[in-house]
């Protein structure tokens, strides 16, 4: 059982998942995420998708010890989707296009296009347009940095920390 869990939790690459039958578009970033490799053939991911340290499932073995069978069901993720840290997308879920799934959310069901969802169970909190406008307004009052922190030297990083103080900032 422990071996199974360790094996399951290992991050998979897009190539490995495609070889197991997953349908995955272009510009898909799976950052330390666990995409259900056992039932990868039931997972469909569109273009421009980032999944950060989250779990995407297409099976549910809760029935196995009791009736001898595991539930399996297609899970789909549309285009232009960001899935936050620690989120779980359960088997049978369908996430539409232009969606943000908040950190730690538990998605079980249908998430419509153009929505931001969070919580357990995941619920819509606003539309993508509202979220974009809110952040554009915040940017006007915030420090905006045109260089990625990962490309900065330590001195620049310390300087940025001092400039930011406790305020919100935006990094390109
Ligand atoms: C969901 C998310 C997109 C919302 O962003 P936002 O609207 O700017 O969030 P705010 O900070 O303005 O918070 C709005 C409200 O939602 C709550 N909230 C924010 N993120 C939440 C989350 N992930 N789960 C539950 N509640 C959350 C806040 O507590 C706040 O509640 P309040 O109105 O009762 O005070 C964002 O918080 C998030 O989860 N982003 C993903 C972060 C991530 O995974 N980063 C990984 C590295 S890239």
Coordinates of C-alpha atoms and ligand atoms in Angstrom, one line a residue:
X1 CA 0.0 0.0 0.0
X2 CA 2.8 2.4 0.9
X3 CA 4.6 1.6 -2.3
X4 CA 1.4 2.3 -4.2
X5 CA 1.0 5.7 -2.5
X6 CA 4.6 6.7 -3.1
X7 CA 4.3 5.6 -6.8
X8 CA 1.1 7.5 -7.1
X9 CA 2.4 10.7 -5.6
X10 CA 5.4 10.9 -7.9
X11 CA 5.0 13.8 -10.3
X12 CA 4.4 12.7 -13.9
X13 CA 5.6 14.5 -17.1
X14 CA 3.2 15.4 -19.9
X15 CA 5.0 12.8 -22.1
X16 CA 4.5 10.0 -19.6
X17 CA 0.8 10.8 -19.2
X18 CA 0.3 11.0 -23.0
X19 CA 1.9 7.6 -23.3
X20 CA -0.8 6.3 -20.9
X21 CA -3.5 7.7 -23.1
X22 CA -4.0 11.2 -21.6
X23 CA -5.1 13.9 -24.1
X24 CA -3.0 17.0 -23.3
X25 CA -2.8 20.2 -25.2
X26 CA 0.1 22.7 -25.7
X27 CA 1.7 24.9 -23.1
X28 CA 0.7 22.7 -20.2
X29 CA 2.8 23.0 -17.0
X30 CA 2.5 20.3 -14.3
X31 CA 4.4 21.8 -11.4
X32 CA 5.1 18.9 -9.0
X33 CA 1.5 17.7 -9.6
X34 CA 0.0 14.3 -9.3
X35 CA -2.1 13.5 -12.4
X36 CA -3.7 10.1 -12.0
X37 CA -1.4 8.0 -14.1
X38 CA -3.4 4.8 -13.6
X39 CA -6.4 6.2 -15.4
X40 CA -4.6 8.8 -17.4
X41 CA -6.5 7.7 -20.5
X42 CA -9.6 9.2 -18.9
X43 CA -7.9 12.6 -18.4
X44 CA -8.2 15.4 -20.9
X45 CA -6.3 18.7 -20.5
X46 CA -6.6 21.7 -22.9
X47 CA -4.1 24.3 -23.9
X48 CA -2.4 26.9 -21.6
X49 CA -2.9 25.1 -18.4
X50 CA -0.9 25.3 -15.2
X51 CA -1.4 22.8 -12.4
X52 CA 0.7 23.7 -9.3
X53 CA 1.3 20.9 -6.8
X54 CA -2.3 19.7 -7.2
X55 CA -4.0 16.3 -7.7
X56 CA -6.2 15.4 -10.7
X57 CA -8.0 12.1 -10.4
X58 CA -10.0 9.9 -12.8
X59 CA -10.6 7.0 -10.4
X60 CA -12.0 6.5 -6.9
X61 CA -11.1 3.2 -5.2
X62 CA -13.3 3.9 -2.1
X63 CA -15.6 1.2 -3.4
X64 CA -12.9 -1.5 -4.0
X65 CA -12.7 -3.0 -0.4
X66 CA -16.5 -3.3 -0.2
X67 CA -17.7 -4.3 -3.6
X68 CA -14.5 -5.3 -5.3
X69 CA -14.6 -2.6 -8.0
X70 CA -13.1 0.9 -8.4
X71 CA -15.1 3.7 -9.9
X72 CA -13.5 5.3 -13.0
X73 CA -14.7 8.4 -14.8
X74 CA -13.5 10.9 -17.3
X75 CA -12.1 14.2 -16.0
X76 CA -11.6 17.1 -18.2
X77 CA -9.8 20.5 -17.9
X78 CA -10.4 23.2 -20.5
X79 CA -8.1 25.8 -22.0
X80 CA -6.6 28.7 -20.0
X81 CA -6.9 27.1 -16.6
X82 CA -4.8 27.7 -13.5
X83 CA -5.1 25.2 -10.7
X84 CA -3.7 26.4 -7.4
X85 CA -1.4 24.7 -4.9
X86 CA -2.9 21.7 -3.1
X87 CA -6.2 21.6 -5.0
X88 CA -7.9 18.3 -5.7
X89 CA -9.8 17.7 -8.9
X90 CA -11.9 14.6 -8.3
X91 CA -12.8 11.9 -10.9
X92 CA -15.7 12.9 -13.1
X93 CA -15.1 16.6 -12.8
X94 CA -15.3 19.0 -15.8
X95 CA -13.5 22.3 -15.5
X96 CA -14.4 24.7 -18.3
X97 CA -12.3 27.3 -20.2
X98 CA -10.7 30.3 -18.5
X99 CA -11.0 29.1 -15.0
X100 CA -8.9 29.7 -11.8
X101 CA -9.1 27.0 -9.1
X102 CA -7.9 28.5 -5.8
X103 CA -5.3 26.9 -3.6
X104 CA -6.6 24.0 -1.6
X105 CA -9.9 23.8 -3.4
X106 CA -11.8 20.5 -3.8
X107 CA -13.4 20.3 -7.2
X108 CA -16.1 17.7 -7.6
X109 CA -18.4 18.3 -10.5
X110 CA -18.8 20.9 -13.2
X111 CA -17.0 24.2 -13.1
X112 CA -18.4 26.6 -15.8
X113 CA -16.3 28.6 -18.2
X114 CA -14.9 32.0 -17.1
X115 CA -15.1 31.4 -13.3
X116 CA -12.9 31.6 -10.2
X117 CA -13.7 28.9 -7.7
X118 CA -12.3 28.1 -4.2
X119 CA -13.0 26.1 -1.1
X120 CA -14.2 22.7 -0.2
X121 CA -16.4 21.9 -2.0
X122 CA -15.2 24.4 -4.6
X123 CA -17.7 27.2 -5.3
X124 CA -17.7 30.1 -7.7
X125 CA -16.6 33.3 -6.0
X126 CA -16.4 35.6 -9.1
X127 CA -16.0 35.7 -12.8
X128 CA -12.6 35.8 -14.6
X129 CA -13.4 39.3 -15.8
X130 CA -14.1 40.5 -12.2
X131 CA -10.9 38.9 -11.1
X132 CA -8.8 40.4 -13.9
X133 CA -10.3 43.9 -13.3
X134 CA -9.7 43.6 -9.5
X135 CA -6.1 42.8 -10.1
X136 CA -5.7 45.5 -12.7
X137 CA -7.0 48.1 -10.2
X138 CA -4.7 46.7 -7.5
X139 CA -1.7 46.9 -9.9
X140 CA -2.2 50.6 -10.4
X141 CA -1.6 51.1 -6.7
X142 CA 1.2 48.4 -6.3
X143 CA 4.8 47.9 -7.1
X144 CA 5.2 46.2 -10.5
X145 CA 8.4 44.5 -11.2
X146 CA 9.4 43.8 -14.9
X147 CA 11.8 41.0 -14.0
X148 CA 11.2 37.6 -12.7
X149 CA 12.4 37.0 -9.1
X150 CA 14.0 33.8 -10.3
X151 CA 16.3 35.9 -12.6
X152 CA 17.3 38.3 -9.8
X153 CA 20.6 38.2 -7.9
X154 CA 20.5 38.2 -4.1
X155 CA 21.2 41.9 -3.9
X156 CA 18.2 42.7 -6.2
X157 CA 16.0 40.4 -4.2
X158 CA 16.9 42.0 -0.9
X159 CA 16.3 45.4 -2.5
X160 CA 12.9 44.2 -3.7
X161 CA 12.0 42.9 -0.3
X162 CA 12.7 46.3 1.2
X163 CA 10.7 48.2 -1.4
X164 CA 7.7 45.9 -1.0
X165 CA 7.6 46.1 2.8
X166 CA 4.2 44.5 3.7
X167 CA 2.5 45.6 0.5
X168 CA 1.3 43.6 -2.4
X169 CA 3.5 43.6 -5.5
X170 CA 3.3 42.1 -9.0
X171 CA 6.2 40.3 -10.7
X172 CA 6.2 39.9 -14.5
Ligands
LIG1 C1 -8.4 31.9 -5.1 C2 -7.5 33.1 -5.5 C3 -7.3 33.2 -7.0 C4 -8.3 34.4 -5.0 O1 -7.5 35.5 -5.2 P1 -8.0 36.9 -4.6 O2 -9.4 37.1 -5.1 O3 -6.9 37.9 -5.0 O4 -8.0 36.6 -3.1 P2 -8.1 37.7 -1.9 O5 -6.8 37.6 -1.2 O6 -8.6 39.0 -2.4 O7 -9.2 37.0 -1.0 C5 -10.6 37.1 -1.2 C6 -11.3 36.3 -0.2 O8 -11.1 34.9 -0.6 C7 -10.5 34.1 0.5 N1 -9.6 33.2 -0.2 C8 -8.5 33.6 -1.0 N2 -7.9 32.5 -1.4 C9 -8.6 31.4 -0.9 C10 -8.5 30.0 -1.1 N3 -7.5 29.5 -1.8 N4 -9.3 29.2 -0.4 C11 -10.3 29.8 0.4 N5 -10.5 31.1 0.5 C12 -9.6 31.9 -0.1 C13 -9.8 35.2 1.3 O9 -9.6 34.8 2.6 C14 -10.8 36.4 1.2 O10 -11.9 36.1 2.0 P3 -12.7 37.3 2.7 O11 -13.3 38.1 1.6 O12 -13.7 36.6 3.6 O13 -11.7 38.1 3.5 C15 -6.1 33.0 -4.8 O14 -6.2 33.3 -3.4 C16 -5.5 31.7 -4.9 O15 -5.8 30.7 -4.3 N6 -4.5 31.7 -5.8 C17 -3.7 30.5 -6.1 C18 -2.4 30.6 -5.2 C19 -1.5 29.5 -5.5 O16 -1.8 28.3 -5.6 N7 -0.2 29.7 -5.7 C20 0.7 28.7 -6.1 C21 2.0 29.3 -6.6 S1 1.7 29.9 -8.3

